[in-house]
PDB file of C-alpha atoms in Angstrom:
ATOM      1  CA  UNK A   1    -130.889 -56.817 -81.748  1.00 44.00           C
ATOM      2  CA  UNK A   2    -130.152 -60.458 -82.502  1.00 61.00           C
ATOM      3  CA  UNK A   3    -126.940 -62.127 -83.563  1.00 77.00           C
ATOM      4  CA  UNK A   4    -128.732 -64.414 -86.012  1.00 82.00           C
ATOM      5  CA  UNK A   5    -129.264 -64.187 -89.766  1.00 88.00           C
ATOM      6  CA  UNK A   6    -130.315 -60.851 -91.252  1.00 85.00           C
ATOM      7  CA  UNK A   7    -133.852 -61.535 -92.470  1.00 87.00           C
ATOM      8  CA  UNK A   8    -136.418 -58.892 -93.339  1.00 85.00           C
ATOM      9  CA  UNK A   9    -139.842 -60.022 -92.189  1.00 87.00           C
ATOM     10  CA  UNK A  10    -141.087 -62.813 -89.975  1.00 91.00           C
ATOM     11  CA  UNK A  11    -142.079 -65.855 -92.083  1.00 94.00           C
ATOM     12  CA  UNK A  12    -144.856 -66.917 -89.683  1.00 93.00           C
ATOM     13  CA  UNK A  13    -146.468 -63.470 -89.628  1.00 94.00           C
ATOM     14  CA  UNK A  14    -146.138 -63.138 -93.396  1.00 95.00           C
ATOM     15  CA  UNK A  15    -147.669 -66.592 -93.941  1.00 96.00           C
ATOM     16  CA  UNK A  16    -150.625 -65.779 -91.673  1.00 95.00           C
ATOM     17  CA  UNK A  17    -151.118 -62.411 -93.394  1.00 96.00           C
ATOM     18  CA  UNK A  18    -151.019 -64.085 -96.805  1.00 95.00           C
ATOM     19  CA  UNK A  19    -153.512 -66.677 -95.600  1.00 95.00           C
ATOM     20  CA  UNK A  20    -155.994 -63.966 -94.602  1.00 96.00           C
ATOM     21  CA  UNK A  21    -155.419 -61.934 -97.782  1.00 96.00           C
ATOM     22  CA  UNK A  22    -155.759 -65.049 -99.957  1.00 95.00           C
ATOM     23  CA  UNK A  23    -159.067 -65.901 -98.343  1.00 94.00           C
ATOM     24  CA  UNK A  24    -160.510 -62.413 -98.736  1.00 95.00           C
ATOM     25  CA  UNK A  25    -159.327 -61.840-102.303  1.00 95.00           C
ATOM     26  CA  UNK A  26    -160.106 -65.386-103.437  1.00 92.00           C
ATOM     27  CA  UNK A  27    -163.563 -65.524-101.907  1.00 90.00           C
ATOM     28  CA  UNK A  28    -164.801 -62.126-103.018  1.00 91.00           C
ATOM     29  CA  UNK A  29    -162.874 -61.094-106.135  1.00 92.00           C
ATOM     30  CA  UNK A  30    -161.447 -64.118-107.972  1.00 89.00           C
ATOM     31  CA  UNK A  31    -163.561 -66.872-109.530  1.00 86.00           C
ATOM     32  CA  UNK A  32    -163.232 -70.430-108.240  1.00 83.00           C
ATOM     33  CA  UNK A  33    -161.923 -73.209-110.438  1.00 80.00           C
ATOM     34  CA  UNK A  34    -163.675 -76.488-109.610  1.00 85.00           C
ATOM     35  CA  UNK A  35    -161.358 -79.451-109.055  1.00 86.00           C
ATOM     36  CA  UNK A  36    -162.125 -83.140-109.002  1.00 90.00           C
ATOM     37  CA  UNK A  37    -162.998 -84.701-105.659  1.00 91.00           C
ATOM     38  CA  UNK A  38    -159.713 -86.653-105.434  1.00 94.00           C
ATOM     39  CA  UNK A  39    -157.803 -83.358-105.305  1.00 95.00           C
ATOM     40  CA  UNK A  40    -159.913 -82.255-102.339  1.00 95.00           C
ATOM     41  CA  UNK A  41    -159.011 -85.474-100.519  1.00 96.00           C
ATOM     42  CA  UNK A  42    -155.355 -84.918-101.387  1.00 97.00           C
ATOM     43  CA  UNK A  43    -155.716 -81.387 -99.998  1.00 97.00           C
ATOM     44  CA  UNK A  44    -157.148 -82.682 -96.724  1.00 97.00           C
ATOM     45  CA  UNK A  45    -154.220 -85.087 -96.394  1.00 98.00           C
ATOM     46  CA  UNK A  46    -151.898 -82.176 -97.146  1.00 98.00           C
ATOM     47  CA  UNK A  47    -153.475 -80.036 -94.425  1.00 98.00           C
ATOM     48  CA  UNK A  48    -153.029 -82.827 -91.902  1.00 98.00           C
ATOM     49  CA  UNK A  49    -149.463 -83.554 -93.060  1.00 98.00           C
ATOM     50  CA  UNK A  50    -148.401 -79.914 -93.094  1.00 98.00           C
ATOM     51  CA  UNK A  51    -149.772 -79.398 -89.589  1.00 98.00           C
ATOM     52  CA  UNK A  52    -147.875 -82.477 -88.385  1.00 98.00           C
ATOM     53  CA  UNK A  53    -144.649 -81.282 -90.065  1.00 97.00           C
ATOM     54  CA  UNK A  54    -145.005 -77.796 -88.557  1.00 97.00           C
ATOM     55  CA  UNK A  55    -145.618 -79.092 -85.029  1.00 98.00           C
ATOM     56  CA  UNK A  56    -142.839 -81.645 -85.362  1.00 97.00           C
ATOM     57  CA  UNK A  57    -140.327 -79.002 -86.484  1.00 97.00           C
ATOM     58  CA  UNK A  58    -141.410 -76.542 -83.811  1.00 96.00           C
ATOM     59  CA  UNK A  59    -141.192 -79.193 -81.097  1.00 97.00           C
ATOM     60  CA  UNK A  60    -137.668 -80.144 -82.207  1.00 96.00           C
ATOM     61  CA  UNK A  61    -136.584 -76.530 -81.726  1.00 95.00           C
ATOM     62  CA  UNK A  62    -138.111 -76.490 -78.254  1.00 95.00           C
ATOM     63  CA  UNK A  63    -136.619 -79.846 -77.253  1.00 96.00           C
ATOM     64  CA  UNK A  64    -133.145 -78.480 -78.083  1.00 95.00           C
ATOM     65  CA  UNK A  65    -133.871 -75.197 -76.240  1.00 94.00           C
ATOM     66  CA  UNK A  66    -133.528 -73.276 -79.504  1.00 94.00           C
ATOM     67  CA  UNK A  67    -135.587 -70.312 -80.650  1.00 92.00           C
ATOM     68  CA  UNK A  68    -137.480 -71.052 -83.906  1.00 92.00           C
ATOM     69  CA  UNK A  69    -137.443 -67.389 -84.993  1.00 91.00           C
ATOM     70  CA  UNK A  70    -135.230 -67.119 -88.073  1.00 89.00           C
ATOM     71  CA  UNK A  71    -133.379 -64.029 -86.803  1.00 89.00           C
ATOM     72  CA  UNK A  72    -132.279 -65.685 -83.569  1.00 90.00           C
ATOM     73  CA  UNK A  73    -128.828 -67.120 -83.056  1.00 89.00           C
ATOM     74  CA  UNK A  74    -128.222 -70.822 -82.485  1.00 91.00           C
ATOM     75  CA  UNK A  75    -125.853 -73.012 -80.522  1.00 90.00           C
ATOM     76  CA  UNK A  76    -126.268 -76.205 -82.540  1.00 93.00           C
ATOM     77  CA  UNK A  77    -127.581 -77.695 -85.743  1.00 95.00           C
ATOM     78  CA  UNK A  78    -130.679 -79.821 -85.272  1.00 96.00           C
ATOM     79  CA  UNK A  79    -130.251 -82.932 -87.412  1.00 95.00           C
ATOM     80  CA  UNK A  80    -132.685 -85.393 -85.846  1.00 95.00           C
ATOM     81  CA  UNK A  81    -136.411 -86.012 -86.166  1.00 96.00           C
ATOM     82  CA  UNK A  82    -138.058 -84.184 -89.049  1.00 96.00           C
ATOM     83  CA  UNK A  83    -134.784 -82.318 -89.627  1.00 97.00           C
ATOM     84  CA  UNK A  84    -133.233 -85.566 -90.866  1.00 95.00           C
ATOM     85  CA  UNK A  85    -135.623 -85.414 -93.870  1.00 96.00           C
ATOM     86  CA  UNK A  86    -135.716 -81.692 -94.637  1.00 96.00           C
ATOM     87  CA  UNK A  87    -133.576 -78.781 -93.493  1.00 96.00           C
ATOM     88  CA  UNK A  88    -136.593 -76.466 -93.393  1.00 96.00           C
ATOM     89  CA  UNK A  89    -139.636 -78.366 -92.119  1.00 97.00           C
ATOM     90  CA  UNK A  90    -141.506 -75.304 -90.865  1.00 97.00           C
ATOM     91  CA  UNK A  91    -141.171 -73.484 -94.194  1.00 97.00           C
ATOM     92  CA  UNK A  92    -142.113 -76.664 -96.039  1.00 97.00           C
ATOM     93  CA  UNK A  93    -145.228 -76.889 -93.845  1.00 98.00           C
ATOM     94  CA  UNK A  94    -146.184 -73.277 -94.710  1.00 98.00           C
ATOM     95  CA  UNK A  95    -146.016 -73.914 -98.465  1.00 98.00           C
ATOM     96  CA  UNK A  96    -147.739 -77.309 -98.201  1.00 97.00           C
ATOM     97  CA  UNK A  97    -150.520 -75.728 -96.162  1.00 98.00           C
ATOM     98  CA  UNK A  98    -151.209 -73.081 -98.818  1.00 98.00           C
ATOM     99  CA  UNK A  99    -151.223 -75.632-101.644  1.00 97.00           C
ATOM    100  CA  UNK A 100    -153.526 -77.864 -99.627  1.00 98.00           C
ATOM    101  CA  UNK A 101    -155.869 -74.945 -98.951  1.00 97.00           C
ATOM    102  CA  UNK A 102    -156.033 -74.376-102.716  1.00 96.00           C
ATOM    103  CA  UNK A 103    -156.911 -78.024-103.329  1.00 96.00           C
ATOM    104  CA  UNK A 104    -159.612 -78.110-100.641  1.00 95.00           C
ATOM    105  CA  UNK A 105    -161.255 -74.711-101.189  1.00 93.00           C
ATOM    106  CA  UNK A 106    -160.551 -74.169-104.927  1.00 92.00           C
ATOM    107  CA  UNK A 107    -159.293 -70.666-104.188  1.00 93.00           C
ATOM    108  CA  UNK A 108    -156.542 -69.846-106.689  1.00 94.00           C
ATOM    109  CA  UNK A 109    -155.164 -67.113-104.415  1.00 96.00           C
ATOM    110  CA  UNK A 110    -153.901 -69.800-102.017  1.00 97.00           C
ATOM    111  CA  UNK A 111    -151.932 -71.334-104.880  1.00 97.00           C
ATOM    112  CA  UNK A 112    -150.498 -67.986-105.995  1.00 96.00           C
ATOM    113  CA  UNK A 113    -149.588 -67.175-102.391  1.00 97.00           C
ATOM    114  CA  UNK A 114    -147.858 -70.564-102.069  1.00 97.00           C
ATOM    115  CA  UNK A 115    -145.731 -69.811-105.128  1.00 97.00           C
ATOM    116  CA  UNK A 116    -144.822 -66.322-103.884  1.00 97.00           C
ATOM    117  CA  UNK A 117    -144.125 -67.533-100.356  1.00 97.00           C
ATOM    118  CA  UNK A 118    -141.951 -70.413-101.604  1.00 97.00           C
ATOM    119  CA  UNK A 119    -139.979 -68.016-103.820  1.00 97.00           C
ATOM    120  CA  UNK A 120    -139.377 -65.576-100.948  1.00 96.00           C
ATOM    121  CA  UNK A 121    -138.510 -68.304 -98.453  1.00 96.00           C
ATOM    122  CA  UNK A 122    -136.196 -70.123-100.868  1.00 95.00           C
ATOM    123  CA  UNK A 123    -134.318 -67.124-102.229  1.00 94.00           C
ATOM    124  CA  UNK A 124    -134.178 -64.781 -99.253  1.00 93.00           C
ATOM    125  CA  UNK A 125    -134.956 -66.369 -95.891  1.00 95.00           C
ATOM    126  CA  UNK A 126    -133.331 -69.776 -96.361  1.00 95.00           C
ATOM    127  CA  UNK A 127    -130.305 -68.320 -98.169  1.00 94.00           C
ATOM    128  CA  UNK A 128    -129.666 -65.949 -95.250  1.00 94.00           C
ATOM    129  CA  UNK A 129    -130.093 -68.717 -92.720  1.00 94.00           C
ATOM    130  CA  UNK A 130    -127.793 -71.061 -94.620  1.00 95.00           C
ATOM    131  CA  UNK A 131    -125.087 -68.411 -95.004  1.00 95.00           C
ATOM    132  CA  UNK A 132    -125.286 -67.709 -91.280  1.00 95.00           C
ATOM    133  CA  UNK A 133    -125.049 -71.404 -90.388  1.00 95.00           C
ATOM    134  CA  UNK A 134    -122.202 -72.010 -92.843  1.00 96.00           C
ATOM    135  CA  UNK A 135    -120.241 -69.189 -91.195  1.00 95.00           C
ATOM    136  CA  UNK A 136    -120.986 -70.415 -87.678  1.00 95.00           C
ATOM    137  CA  UNK A 137    -120.614 -74.195 -88.281  1.00 96.00           C
ATOM    138  CA  UNK A 138    -118.641 -74.476 -91.562  1.00 96.00           C
ATOM    139  CA  UNK A 139    -117.820 -78.188 -91.674  1.00 96.00           C
ATOM    140  CA  UNK A 140    -120.804 -79.554 -89.772  1.00 96.00           C
ATOM    141  CA  UNK A 141    -123.422 -77.577 -91.711  1.00 96.00           C
ATOM    142  CA  UNK A 142    -121.762 -78.324 -95.054  1.00 96.00           C
ATOM    143  CA  UNK A 143    -122.003 -82.064 -94.310  1.00 97.00           C
ATOM    144  CA  UNK A 144    -125.620 -81.612 -93.220  1.00 97.00           C
ATOM    145  CA  UNK A 145    -126.439 -79.744 -96.434  1.00 96.00           C
ATOM    146  CA  UNK A 146    -124.993 -82.603 -98.486  1.00 96.00           C
ATOM    147  CA  UNK A 147    -126.906 -85.238 -96.510  1.00 96.00           C
ATOM    148  CA  UNK A 148    -130.353 -83.582 -96.193  1.00 96.00           C
ATOM    149  CA  UNK A 149    -132.336 -81.758 -98.881  1.00 95.00           C
ATOM    150  CA  UNK A 150    -133.642 -78.237 -98.400  1.00 93.00           C
ATOM    151  CA  UNK A 151    -137.289 -79.006 -99.285  1.00 89.00           C
ATOM    152  CA  UNK A 152    -137.300 -82.862 -99.263  1.00 83.00           C
ATOM    153  CA  UNK A 153    -137.400 -82.879-103.068  1.00 76.00           C
ATOM    154  CA  UNK A 154    -134.846 -80.106-103.827  1.00 68.00           C
TER     155      UNK A 154
END
């Protein structure tokens, strides 16, 4: 049992499961909605960017000898690198990846999965993590929350 935040479900496993389900449902049961070519290019840039953000966030955890699993405990707040732009780069990368998949492959299930995943991450996973960090590092994390946005834009 961990001493970290109480989170039901592993966001990485859920994201991968949603990715597979979105592909299967979208390819075989839901019609495609053609998009203009510029959106496909934007989607390709999003896939590259989201992969970079994910790897950057993951590597920051490893460079600080921290476990990236959301239920693990922590000894410090990571505030450098990608974490100086967003408090949740790995979750941001998950949602960006799904939206980018929608733009590239015109599969509406990727978009619907992105909305559902963002809702779950924002309201359940991130809230639990933030409450845990506020209890463990009250002043430091409060200052960090005021300085850095949760999702870059929110």
